[in-house]
Coordinates of C-alpha atoms in Angstrom, one line a residue:
Chain A
M1 CA 38.4 -9.7 34.4
V2 CA 35.7 -12.1 34.6
D3 CA 32.3 -11.7 36.5
A4 CA 30.1 -14.1 38.6
E5 CA 28.5 -15.7 35.6
G6 CA 31.7 -16.3 33.9
G7 CA 31.2 -13.3 31.2
I8 CA 34.8 -11.6 30.4
V9 CA 34.6 -7.9 31.2
A10 CA 37.9 -6.9 29.8
M11 CA 41.0 -8.9 28.3
R12 CA 44.6 -8.0 27.2
R13 CA 46.9 -10.7 25.6
V14 CA 50.8 -10.8 25.7
A15 CA 53.1 -13.5 24.5
T16 CA 54.7 -15.1 27.7
S17 CA 58.1 -14.2 28.3
G18 CA 60.8 -16.9 27.9
D19 CA 63.2 -14.8 30.3
G20 CA 61.9 -16.8 33.4
P21 CA 59.3 -16.7 36.0
E22 CA 60.4 -13.0 37.4
A23 CA 59.6 -11.8 33.8
V24 CA 56.4 -13.4 33.7
V25 CA 55.2 -12.1 37.0
A26 CA 56.0 -8.8 35.9
Q27 CA 54.1 -9.1 32.9
I28 CA 51.2 -10.4 35.1
G29 CA 51.2 -7.4 37.3
A30 CA 51.1 -5.2 34.2
L31 CA 48.0 -7.1 32.7
V32 CA 46.0 -7.1 35.9
A33 CA 46.8 -3.2 36.1
A34 CA 45.4 -3.0 32.6
V35 CA 42.1 -4.8 33.0
R36 CA 41.2 -4.3 36.9
R37 CA 38.1 -3.0 37.9
P38 CA 36.6 -2.0 41.1
G39 CA 35.5 -5.1 43.2
A40 CA 38.3 -7.2 41.6
A41 CA 39.0 -10.0 44.3
A42 CA 41.3 -12.9 43.1
I43 CA 43.7 -14.0 40.3
G44 CA 43.3 -17.3 38.7
I45 CA 46.2 -18.6 36.7
G46 CA 46.4 -21.5 34.1
V47 CA 49.8 -23.1 34.1
P48 CA 50.9 -25.2 31.1
G49 CA 52.7 -27.8 33.4
A50 CA 52.6 -29.5 36.7
I51 CA 51.7 -27.5 39.6
D52 CA 51.4 -28.1 43.4
A53 CA 48.0 -26.3 43.8
A54 CA 48.0 -26.4 47.5
A55 CA 51.4 -25.2 48.0
G56 CA 50.9 -22.5 45.1
L57 CA 54.2 -23.8 43.1
V58 CA 54.8 -24.3 39.6
L59 CA 56.6 -27.9 39.4
N60 CA 57.5 -28.2 35.8
I61 CA 56.6 -26.3 32.6
P62 CA 58.1 -28.5 29.5
A63 CA 58.2 -25.6 27.1
L64 CA 59.8 -23.1 29.5
P65 CA 63.0 -23.6 31.5
G66 CA 63.4 -22.3 35.0
W67 CA 60.1 -22.7 36.3
G68 CA 60.8 -25.7 38.7
G69 CA 59.8 -25.2 42.0
F70 CA 58.5 -21.3 41.5
P71 CA 56.2 -20.0 43.9
L72 CA 53.9 -18.4 41.7
V73 CA 50.9 -17.8 43.8
E74 CA 53.0 -16.0 46.6
Q75 CA 54.9 -13.7 43.9
V76 CA 51.6 -12.5 41.9
G77 CA 50.0 -12.2 45.1
R78 CA 52.7 -9.8 46.4
S79 CA 53.0 -7.9 43.0
T80 CA 49.4 -7.4 42.7
G81 CA 47.8 -7.2 46.4
L82 CA 45.2 -10.0 45.6
S83 CA 44.9 -13.6 46.5
A84 CA 45.9 -16.0 43.6
L85 CA 45.3 -19.5 42.6
I86 CA 47.0 -21.6 40.2
E87 CA 45.5 -24.8 38.1
N88 CA 47.0 -26.6 35.3
D89 CA 45.8 -24.8 32.0
A90 CA 43.7 -27.6 30.6
K91 CA 41.9 -28.5 33.7
A92 CA 40.9 -24.6 33.9
A93 CA 39.4 -24.8 30.3
A94 CA 37.8 -27.9 31.3
L95 CA 36.4 -26.1 34.4
G96 CA 35.3 -23.2 32.4
E97 CA 33.2 -25.1 29.9
F98 CA 31.6 -27.1 32.8
R99 CA 30.6 -24.2 34.8
A100 CA 30.0 -21.5 31.9
G101 CA 30.3 -23.3 28.5
A102 CA 29.0 -26.5 26.7
G103 CA 29.2 -28.5 29.8
R104 CA 26.9 -26.9 32.0
G105 CA 24.5 -29.2 33.9
V106 CA 26.5 -32.3 32.7
Q107 CA 27.7 -34.6 35.5
N108 CA 30.7 -36.3 33.5
V109 CA 32.4 -34.1 30.9
A110 CA 35.7 -34.9 29.1
Y111 CA 37.3 -31.6 27.9
V112 CA 39.9 -32.3 24.9
T113 CA 41.8 -29.8 23.3
I114 CA 43.3 -30.5 19.9
G115 CA 45.5 -28.0 18.2
T116 CA 49.5 -28.0 18.2
G117 CA 49.2 -30.6 20.6
I118 CA 46.5 -32.5 22.6
G119 CA 45.4 -31.9 26.1
G120 CA 42.9 -32.8 28.4
G121 CA 40.9 -31.7 31.6
M122 CA 38.2 -34.1 33.0
I123 CA 35.0 -33.7 35.1
V124 CA 33.7 -36.8 36.7
D125 CA 30.8 -37.1 38.9
G126 CA 30.6 -33.3 39.0
R127 CA 34.2 -32.9 39.9
L128 CA 37.5 -31.5 38.2
L129 CA 40.0 -34.5 38.3
R130 CA 43.4 -33.0 39.3
G131 CA 45.6 -36.0 40.7
A132 CA 48.9 -35.9 41.7
G133 CA 50.5 -32.5 40.4
G134 CA 47.6 -31.6 39.1
L135 CA 48.4 -33.7 36.1
A136 CA 45.3 -36.0 35.6
G137 CA 44.0 -35.8 32.0
E138 CA 47.0 -36.0 30.3
V139 CA 45.5 -37.9 27.3
G140 CA 47.6 -36.7 24.7
H141 CA 50.7 -38.6 25.6
T142 CA 48.9 -42.1 26.2
H143 CA 50.2 -44.7 24.0
V144 CA 47.7 -45.6 21.7
T145 CA 49.6 -47.0 18.4
D146 CA 52.7 -48.7 17.2
S147 CA 53.2 -46.0 14.5
P148 CA 56.8 -44.5 14.3
E149 CA 55.8 -40.9 14.3
I150 CA 58.1 -38.9 16.5
C151 CA 55.8 -36.8 19.4
A152 CA 56.7 -33.3 20.5
C153 CA 57.6 -35.1 23.7
G154 CA 60.3 -37.3 22.1
R155 CA 58.5 -40.5 22.1
T156 CA 56.5 -42.5 19.6
G157 CA 53.0 -44.0 20.2
C158 CA 51.3 -40.9 21.7
W159 CA 47.9 -39.9 20.6
Q160 CA 49.2 -36.4 19.9
A161 CA 51.8 -37.8 17.6
V162 CA 49.2 -39.1 15.3
A163 CA 45.8 -36.9 15.9
S164 CA 46.9 -33.3 16.7
G165 CA 46.8 -30.7 14.0
T166 CA 50.6 -30.6 14.1
A167 CA 50.0 -34.5 12.7
L168 CA 47.6 -33.5 10.3
G169 CA 49.9 -30.7 8.8
R170 CA 52.8 -33.2 9.0
D171 CA 50.9 -35.9 7.0
A172 CA 49.7 -33.4 4.4
R173 CA 53.3 -32.1 3.6
N174 CA 54.2 -36.2 3.5
A175 CA 51.4 -36.8 1.1
L176 CA 51.9 -33.7 -1.2
G177 CA 55.2 -35.2 -2.4
T178 CA 53.4 -37.8 -4.5
R179 CA 50.3 -35.6 -5.0
P180 CA 51.3 -32.2 -5.6
D181 CA 48.3 -31.2 -7.6
S182 CA 46.1 -31.1 -4.4
E183 CA 44.2 -28.1 -3.6
I184 CA 45.9 -28.1 -0.3
A185 CA 49.2 -26.7 -2.1
R186 CA 47.2 -24.1 -4.0
V187 CA 45.6 -23.1 -0.9
A188 CA 48.7 -22.8 1.3
G189 CA 50.6 -20.8 -1.6
D190 CA 54.1 -19.8 -0.4
A191 CA 53.3 -20.8 3.3
P192 CA 54.3 -24.3 5.1
V193 CA 51.5 -26.5 4.7
T194 CA 49.3 -26.7 8.0
A195 CA 46.1 -28.4 9.3
V196 CA 44.2 -25.0 8.3
H197 CA 45.2 -25.5 4.7
V198 CA 43.8 -29.1 4.6
A199 CA 40.4 -28.1 6.1
A200 CA 40.3 -25.2 3.5
A201 CA 40.9 -27.5 0.8
G202 CA 38.6 -30.1 2.3
R203 CA 35.8 -27.6 2.1
L204 CA 36.6 -27.4 -1.6
G205 CA 36.0 -30.8 -1.9
D206 CA 39.8 -31.9 -2.6
P207 CA 39.8 -35.4 -2.8
L208 CA 43.5 -35.8 -1.1
A209 CA 42.3 -33.4 1.9
R210 CA 39.0 -35.3 2.4
E211 CA 41.2 -38.6 2.5
L212 CA 43.5 -37.0 5.0
L213 CA 40.6 -35.5 7.0
R214 CA 38.6 -39.1 7.0
R215 CA 41.7 -40.8 8.6
F216 CA 42.4 -38.0 11.0
A217 CA 38.7 -38.1 12.3
Q218 CA 39.0 -41.9 12.6
L219 CA 42.4 -41.4 15.0
I220 CA 40.7 -38.7 16.7
G221 CA 37.7 -41.0 17.3
M222 CA 40.0 -43.8 18.3
G223 CA 41.5 -41.8 21.1
L224 CA 38.1 -40.5 22.2
A225 CA 37.0 -44.1 22.8
N226 CA 40.0 -44.6 25.0
V227 CA 38.9 -41.1 26.8
Q228 CA 35.3 -42.7 27.2
H229 CA 36.7 -45.9 28.7
C230 CA 38.9 -44.2 31.0
Y231 CA 36.5 -41.3 32.3
S232 CA 33.0 -42.4 31.1
P233 CA 31.8 -39.1 30.1
E234 CA 28.1 -38.4 28.8
L235 CA 29.5 -35.3 26.8
I236 CA 32.7 -34.7 25.0
V237 CA 34.0 -30.8 24.3
L238 CA 36.3 -30.5 21.8
G239 CA 38.6 -27.2 22.1
G240 CA 41.6 -26.1 20.5
G241 CA 42.2 -25.0 16.6
V242 CA 40.9 -28.3 15.3
S243 CA 37.5 -27.7 16.9
M244 CA 37.2 -24.7 14.2
F245 CA 36.6 -27.3 11.5
L246 CA 35.0 -30.0 13.6
D247 CA 32.0 -29.9 11.1
L248 CA 34.2 -31.7 8.5
L249 CA 35.2 -34.3 10.7
Q250 CA 32.1 -34.9 13.3
A251 CA 30.8 -38.1 11.4
D252 CA 33.8 -39.9 11.0
I253 CA 34.9 -39.1 14.6
E254 CA 31.5 -40.3 15.8
A255 CA 31.8 -43.5 13.8
A256 CA 35.3 -44.2 14.9
L257 CA 34.0 -43.5 18.6
R258 CA 31.2 -45.9 18.2
A259 CA 33.1 -48.7 16.8
G260 CA 35.8 -48.3 19.7
L261 CA 33.7 -48.6 22.6
L262 CA 32.8 -51.6 24.6
P263 CA 29.1 -52.7 24.7
G264 CA 27.4 -51.0 27.7
F265 CA 29.0 -47.9 26.7
R266 CA 26.5 -45.1 25.0
P267 CA 28.7 -42.9 22.6
A268 CA 29.2 -39.5 24.4
R269 CA 27.9 -36.4 22.4
I270 CA 30.6 -34.7 20.7
V271 CA 30.4 -30.9 20.8
P272 CA 32.9 -27.9 20.1
A273 CA 33.8 -25.7 23.2
A274 CA 31.3 -22.8 23.7
L275 CA 33.8 -20.7 24.8
G276 CA 36.4 -21.1 22.3
D277 CA 40.0 -19.9 23.4
D278 CA 38.7 -18.4 26.6
S279 CA 37.6 -21.4 28.4
G280 CA 40.8 -21.5 30.2
I281 CA 40.6 -17.6 31.2
V282 CA 36.9 -18.2 32.4
G283 CA 37.7 -21.4 34.2
A284 CA 40.7 -20.2 36.1
A285 CA 38.7 -17.1 37.0
M286 CA 35.8 -19.2 38.3
L287 CA 38.2 -21.4 40.2
A288 CA 39.9 -18.4 42.0
R289 CA 36.3 -16.8 42.7
E290 CA 35.1 -20.4 44.0
A291 CA 38.4 -20.7 46.3
L292 CA 37.5 -17.3 48.0
P293 CA 36.8 -17.7 52.0
N294 CA 33.6 -15.4 51.5
A295 CA 32.6 -16.4 47.7
Chain B
M1 CA 30.3 -60.5 56.6
V2 CA 32.8 -57.4 57.1
D3 CA 33.1 -55.4 60.3
A4 CA 33.7 -51.8 60.6
E5 CA 37.5 -51.7 59.9
G6 CA 37.3 -54.0 56.8
G7 CA 37.9 -57.2 58.5
I8 CA 36.3 -60.2 56.9
V9 CA 34.1 -62.3 59.7
A10 CA 32.6 -64.7 57.7
M11 CA 32.6 -65.7 54.2
R12 CA 31.0 -68.1 51.7
R13 CA 31.5 -68.5 47.8
V14 CA 29.3 -69.8 45.1
A15 CA 29.7 -69.7 41.4
T16 CA 27.1 -67.2 39.9
S17 CA 24.1 -68.9 38.1
G18 CA 23.7 -68.4 34.8
D19 CA 20.1 -68.8 34.8
G20 CA 19.2 -65.3 35.2
P21 CA 18.8 -62.6 37.7
E22 CA 16.1 -64.2 39.8
A23 CA 18.3 -67.2 40.4
V24 CA 21.2 -65.1 41.4
V25 CA 19.0 -63.0 44.1
A26 CA 18.0 -66.4 45.6
Q27 CA 21.8 -67.4 45.6
I28 CA 22.5 -64.0 47.4
G29 CA 19.6 -64.8 49.9
A30 CA 21.3 -68.2 50.7
L31 CA 24.7 -66.4 51.2
V32 CA 23.5 -63.9 53.4
A33 CA 21.5 -66.1 55.5
A34 CA 24.7 -68.3 56.1
V35 CA 27.2 -65.5 56.9
R36 CA 24.8 -63.0 58.7
R37 CA 25.5 -61.8 62.1
P38 CA 23.6 -59.8 64.6
G39 CA 24.2 -56.1 64.0
A40 CA 24.1 -56.6 60.2
A41 CA 23.1 -53.6 58.6
A42 CA 23.4 -53.6 55.1
I43 CA 24.6 -55.3 51.6
G44 CA 26.9 -54.2 49.2
I45 CA 27.3 -55.9 45.9
G46 CA 30.1 -55.7 43.3
V47 CA 28.7 -56.0 39.6
P48 CA 31.1 -57.1 36.8
G49 CA 29.3 -54.6 34.5
A50 CA 27.5 -51.1 33.7
I51 CA 25.2 -50.1 36.6
D52 CA 22.8 -47.2 37.6
A53 CA 24.0 -47.0 41.2
A54 CA 21.4 -44.3 42.3
A55 CA 18.5 -46.4 40.7
G56 CA 20.0 -49.5 41.9
L57 CA 19.7 -51.0 38.4
V58 CA 22.0 -53.3 36.6
L59 CA 22.4 -51.8 33.1
N60 CA 24.6 -54.7 31.2
I61 CA 26.8 -57.6 32.5
P62 CA 28.8 -58.7 29.2
A63 CA 29.5 -62.2 30.6
L64 CA 25.6 -62.7 32.0
P65 CA 22.8 -62.5 29.2
G66 CA 19.4 -61.3 30.8
W67 CA 20.5 -58.6 33.3
G68 CA 19.6 -55.2 31.4
G69 CA 17.6 -53.1 33.5
F70 CA 17.4 -55.7 36.7
P71 CA 16.5 -53.8 39.8
L72 CA 19.1 -55.6 41.8
V73 CA 18.9 -53.3 45.0
E74 CA 15.1 -53.5 45.5
Q75 CA 15.1 -57.3 44.8
V76 CA 17.8 -58.2 47.2
G77 CA 16.5 -55.6 49.7
R78 CA 13.1 -57.5 49.5
S79 CA 14.8 -60.8 49.7
T80 CA 16.9 -60.1 52.7
G81 CA 15.4 -57.2 54.4
L82 CA 18.7 -55.1 54.5
S83 CA 19.4 -52.1 52.4
A84 CA 21.4 -52.9 49.5
L85 CA 23.8 -51.0 47.2
I86 CA 25.7 -51.7 44.1
E87 CA 28.7 -50.7 42.6
N88 CA 31.0 -51.8 39.6
D89 CA 33.3 -54.6 41.0
A90 CA 36.6 -53.2 40.1
K91 CA 35.5 -50.1 41.6
A92 CA 34.6 -51.7 44.7
A93 CA 38.0 -53.3 44.8
A94 CA 39.7 -50.0 44.5
L95 CA 37.8 -48.7 47.3
G96 CA 38.7 -51.6 49.4
E97 CA 42.4 -51.2 48.9
F98 CA 41.7 -47.6 49.4
R99 CA 40.0 -47.7 52.6
A100 CA 41.5 -51.0 54.3
G101 CA 44.3 -52.2 51.9
A102 CA 47.6 -51.1 50.1
G103 CA 46.0 -47.6 49.5
R104 CA 45.3 -46.3 52.7
G105 CA 46.2 -42.6 53.4
V106 CA 47.1 -42.0 49.7
Q107 CA 44.9 -39.7 47.8
N108 CA 45.6 -40.7 44.3
V109 CA 45.4 -44.5 43.7
A110 CA 44.9 -46.5 40.6
Y111 CA 43.8 -50.0 41.3
V112 CA 44.4 -52.2 38.3
T113 CA 43.6 -55.8 38.2
I114 CA 45.4 -58.2 35.8
G115 CA 44.1 -61.6 35.2
T116 CA 41.9 -63.2 32.5
G117 CA 41.3 -59.8 31.7
I118 CA 42.3 -56.2 32.8
G119 CA 39.9 -53.9 34.8
G120 CA 40.3 -51.0 36.7
G121 CA 39.1 -48.8 39.7
M122 CA 40.5 -45.2 40.3
I123 CA 40.9 -43.0 43.3
V124 CA 41.5 -39.5 42.3
D125 CA 41.5 -36.6 44.9
G126 CA 40.7 -39.1 47.5
R127 CA 37.3 -40.1 45.7
L128 CA 36.2 -43.1 43.7
L129 CA 35.5 -42.2 40.2
R130 CA 32.3 -43.6 38.8
G131 CA 31.4 -41.7 35.7
A132 CA 28.4 -42.5 33.5
G133 CA 27.1 -46.0 34.5
G134 CA 29.8 -46.5 37.0
L135 CA 32.1 -47.4 33.8
A136 CA 35.1 -44.9 34.5
G137 CA 38.3 -46.8 34.9
E138 CA 37.6 -49.7 32.1
V139 CA 41.2 -49.3 31.2
G140 CA 41.6 -52.8 29.9
H141 CA 39.7 -51.9 26.7
T142 CA 41.7 -49.0 25.7
H143 CA 43.4 -49.1 22.3
V144 CA 47.2 -49.1 22.9
T145 CA 48.6 -51.1 20.0
D146 CA 48.1 -52.0 16.4
S147 CA 49.0 -55.6 17.1
P148 CA 46.3 -57.9 15.6
E149 CA 45.5 -60.2 18.5
I150 CA 41.9 -60.3 19.0
C151 CA 40.4 -59.0 22.6
A152 CA 37.7 -61.0 24.5
C153 CA 35.6 -57.9 23.4
G154 CA 36.1 -58.8 19.8
R155 CA 38.2 -56.0 18.8
T156 CA 42.0 -55.7 18.3
G157 CA 44.5 -53.3 20.1
C158 CA 43.1 -53.5 23.5
W159 CA 45.7 -53.2 26.3
Q160 CA 43.9 -56.6 27.6
A161 CA 44.3 -58.3 24.6
V162 CA 48.1 -58.2 24.9
A163 CA 48.8 -57.5 28.5
S164 CA 46.3 -60.0 30.4
G165 CA 47.2 -63.4 31.9
T166 CA 45.3 -64.8 28.9
A167 CA 47.5 -63.0 26.8
L168 CA 50.5 -64.2 28.2
G169 CA 49.2 -68.0 28.2
R170 CA 48.2 -67.5 24.6
D171 CA 51.8 -65.9 23.6
A172 CA 53.3 -68.9 25.5
R173 CA 51.5 -71.6 23.6
N174 CA 52.3 -70.0 20.5
A175 CA 56.3 -69.8 21.5
L176 CA 55.9 -73.4 22.3
G177 CA 55.5 -74.3 18.7
T178 CA 59.1 -73.6 17.8
R179 CA 60.4 -74.1 21.3
P180 CA 58.9 -77.1 22.7
D181 CA 61.9 -78.1 24.8
S182 CA 60.8 -75.2 27.2
E183 CA 60.5 -76.0 30.9
I184 CA 56.9 -74.4 30.3
A185 CA 55.4 -77.2 28.5
R186 CA 57.3 -79.8 31.4
V187 CA 55.5 -77.6 34.1
A188 CA 52.3 -77.5 32.5
G189 CA 52.2 -81.3 31.9
D190 CA 49.2 -82.5 30.3
A191 CA 47.3 -79.2 31.3
P192 CA 46.7 -76.3 28.6
V193 CA 49.6 -73.9 29.1
T194 CA 48.4 -70.7 31.2
A195 CA 50.3 -67.6 32.6
V196 CA 50.9 -69.7 35.9
H197 CA 53.0 -72.3 33.9
V198 CA 55.1 -69.5 32.5
A199 CA 55.5 -68.0 35.8
A200 CA 56.4 -71.4 37.3
A201 CA 59.0 -72.0 34.4
G202 CA 60.4 -68.4 35.0
R203 CA 61.1 -69.0 38.8
L204 CA 63.2 -72.0 37.2
G205 CA 65.1 -69.8 35.3
D206 CA 63.8 -71.2 31.9
P207 CA 65.1 -68.6 29.1
L208 CA 61.7 -68.7 26.9
A209 CA 59.4 -68.1 30.3
R210 CA 62.4 -65.1 31.1
E211 CA 61.6 -63.8 27.5
L212 CA 58.0 -64.0 27.6
L213 CA 57.6 -62.4 31.2
R214 CA 60.1 -59.7 30.1
R215 CA 58.1 -58.6 27.2
F216 CA 54.8 -59.2 29.2
A217 CA 56.1 -56.8 31.9
Q218 CA 57.0 -54.3 29.2
L219 CA 53.4 -54.2 27.9
I220 CA 51.9 -53.9 31.4
G221 CA 54.3 -51.0 32.1
M222 CA 53.4 -49.1 28.8
G223 CA 49.6 -49.4 29.8
L224 CA 50.6 -48.4 33.3
A225 CA 52.1 -45.2 31.6
N226 CA 48.7 -44.6 30.1
V227 CA 47.0 -45.1 33.6
Q228 CA 49.6 -42.5 35.0
H229 CA 48.8 -40.0 32.3
C230 CA 45.1 -40.3 32.6
Y231 CA 44.6 -40.4 36.6
S232 CA 48.1 -39.2 38.1
P233 CA 48.2 -41.6 40.8
E234 CA 51.0 -41.5 43.4
L235 CA 50.3 -45.3 43.8
I236 CA 49.3 -48.3 41.5
V237 CA 47.7 -51.3 43.3
L238 CA 47.8 -54.6 41.1
G239 CA 45.2 -57.1 41.8
G240 CA 44.3 -60.3 40.0
G241 CA 46.1 -63.4 39.0
V242 CA 49.1 -61.9 38.0
S243 CA 49.8 -60.0 41.1
M244 CA 50.7 -63.5 42.5
F245 CA 53.9 -63.2 40.5
L246 CA 54.7 -59.7 40.8
D247 CA 58.0 -60.1 41.9
L248 CA 59.2 -61.8 38.5
L249 CA 57.8 -58.8 36.7
Q250 CA 58.2 -55.7 38.7
A251 CA 61.7 -54.5 37.6
D252 CA 60.8 -54.8 34.3
I253 CA 57.3 -53.0 34.7
E254 CA 58.8 -50.3 36.4
A255 CA 61.4 -49.6 33.5
A256 CA 58.5 -49.4 31.3
L257 CA 56.5 -47.0 33.3
R258 CA 59.4 -44.8 33.6
A259 CA 60.4 -44.8 29.9
G260 CA 56.5 -44.3 28.8
L261 CA 56.1 -41.1 31.0
L262 CA 56.2 -37.6 30.3
P263 CA 58.8 -35.4 32.1
G264 CA 56.9 -34.0 35.2
F265 CA 55.6 -37.3 36.1
R266 CA 57.2 -39.1 39.1
P267 CA 56.7 -42.7 38.6
A268 CA 54.1 -44.1 40.9
R269 CA 54.8 -46.7 43.5
I270 CA 53.5 -50.2 42.4
V271 CA 52.4 -52.7 45.0
P272 CA 50.4 -55.5 44.9
A273 CA 46.9 -55.4 46.4
A274 CA 46.9 -56.1 50.2
L275 CA 43.6 -57.9 50.4
G276 CA 44.2 -60.2 47.3
D277 CA 40.9 -61.7 46.1
D278 CA 38.9 -59.9 49.0
S279 CA 39.2 -56.3 47.9
G280 CA 36.0 -56.3 46.2
I281 CA 34.2 -58.0 49.1
V282 CA 35.8 -55.4 51.6
G283 CA 35.2 -52.3 49.3
A284 CA 31.3 -53.1 48.5
A285 CA 30.9 -53.8 52.3
M286 CA 32.5 -50.3 53.2
L287 CA 30.5 -48.5 50.5
A288 CA 27.5 -49.9 51.7
R289 CA 28.4 -49.0 55.5
E290 CA 28.9 -45.4 54.4
A291 CA 25.9 -45.2 52.4
L292 CA 23.6 -46.1 55.5
P293 CA 21.7 -42.8 56.9
N294 CA 23.3 -43.3 60.4
A295 CA 26.8 -44.7 59.6

């Protein structure tokens, strides 16, 4: 439940059911009942896939089978009695940062979330880009390298395959094969090594962690130069798990961004998401509010 | 001189003077005097570089020194007595195709010009993207490969460095070193081999030319998949010299585009620019007309 200024008034979280769209509609109904306050007017939903916003349809959710063509807006409206709206989840997060977060007052904002994967939502000339299927801004799967790492999508060359948190964890596990004495292994203990352990070891000054983080930052910066060439933002807002240790990466990201830009481009400022994990919640709510006939 | 429907009523061409902005303003004055008809209302100008459209300033033209900060709109207005407007040249061309060419009636159109270099202008959600400095859509200099070819911008990895007409000509000259018997050499005669000769030899069925064209088409398609991930167009309009032999490339471009797309993306249709070299002229004029207070 979000107020007019983008403040979160009440919140519940559940793991999305894998039992198909009807089960998720039931989950949404229960969540709405739990957080609803008097005056609630509309529901905004971020969808991790392709949508037809005007028709209120989910077209495709890569991580969840059975959603093709599902009329989510109609079903949620029927179950809750409120008008509903859907938006791609990264676009909703971008809108949240633009309206109520780090991008307030800036006309060109690139929101890039780097965690398990890489996603994006772009504000250009003061407007959220949607494109066909609401899929504009899918920068994580742009081809940026000839490197052979397999992406979650099954292809090679994707920015996400080399510059996501998943990629950093994988690179660390590979490197530990020949350098098992690194602090990264000690920090992880019995757990499988992930990006979080690399960051923790980097804070302790571990040389291998520092090398991995430097290379990781360079790959992020290279991709952000692509983002800047594509959308020409003044500001890049970074969300996702990696933004939690942006301080360790920022100088190297900025150097790679500068090196990657054509003359004529001024490097965009790079800042972490102000709303953290909640950018998408706030953005979806603001979109739903703005779409109301009398808002 | 362009009419309200985007038809060209009169045209003159001159090579842009390299003697600085004042000399070019004088050229523009002479051209306007030559084509002007009664009822002429405004002047639209495509600028091959970064601009501040609102302030009417040229910020940077990579190919021409001395333009930084030049008040082109004010100077042309003073010299001609007409109101003027500036836009990045590829954006103007995109707008021309969107309003009066191959993209009429389509809400999401990616215009990509492939010739000496690669440029772009993007229509997303029915609007021309500008971004800071009017530089959104600079897809030719996105990093797409680890290949060592040096781009015109001095860097490596740019899409333009491997998939422009310039790149095709260079690759052909290199290949002829070991395969001098190709028809490409015969077609070129005493002239330095360029993309045009490769296309001509390809039409004759020359095996080397066919190989080069196939690889070239694959690199174009790979980059167009990036374009689709970034902007999610339904339609891709190809301009520039390479569009003159699109028929030789289209099947391989389309196959590479399909292979490069995430599930959920439907491959955009690919068509040549309907206005050819004139897309930018028509687009700049339409922009100027639309900006008039009483248009």
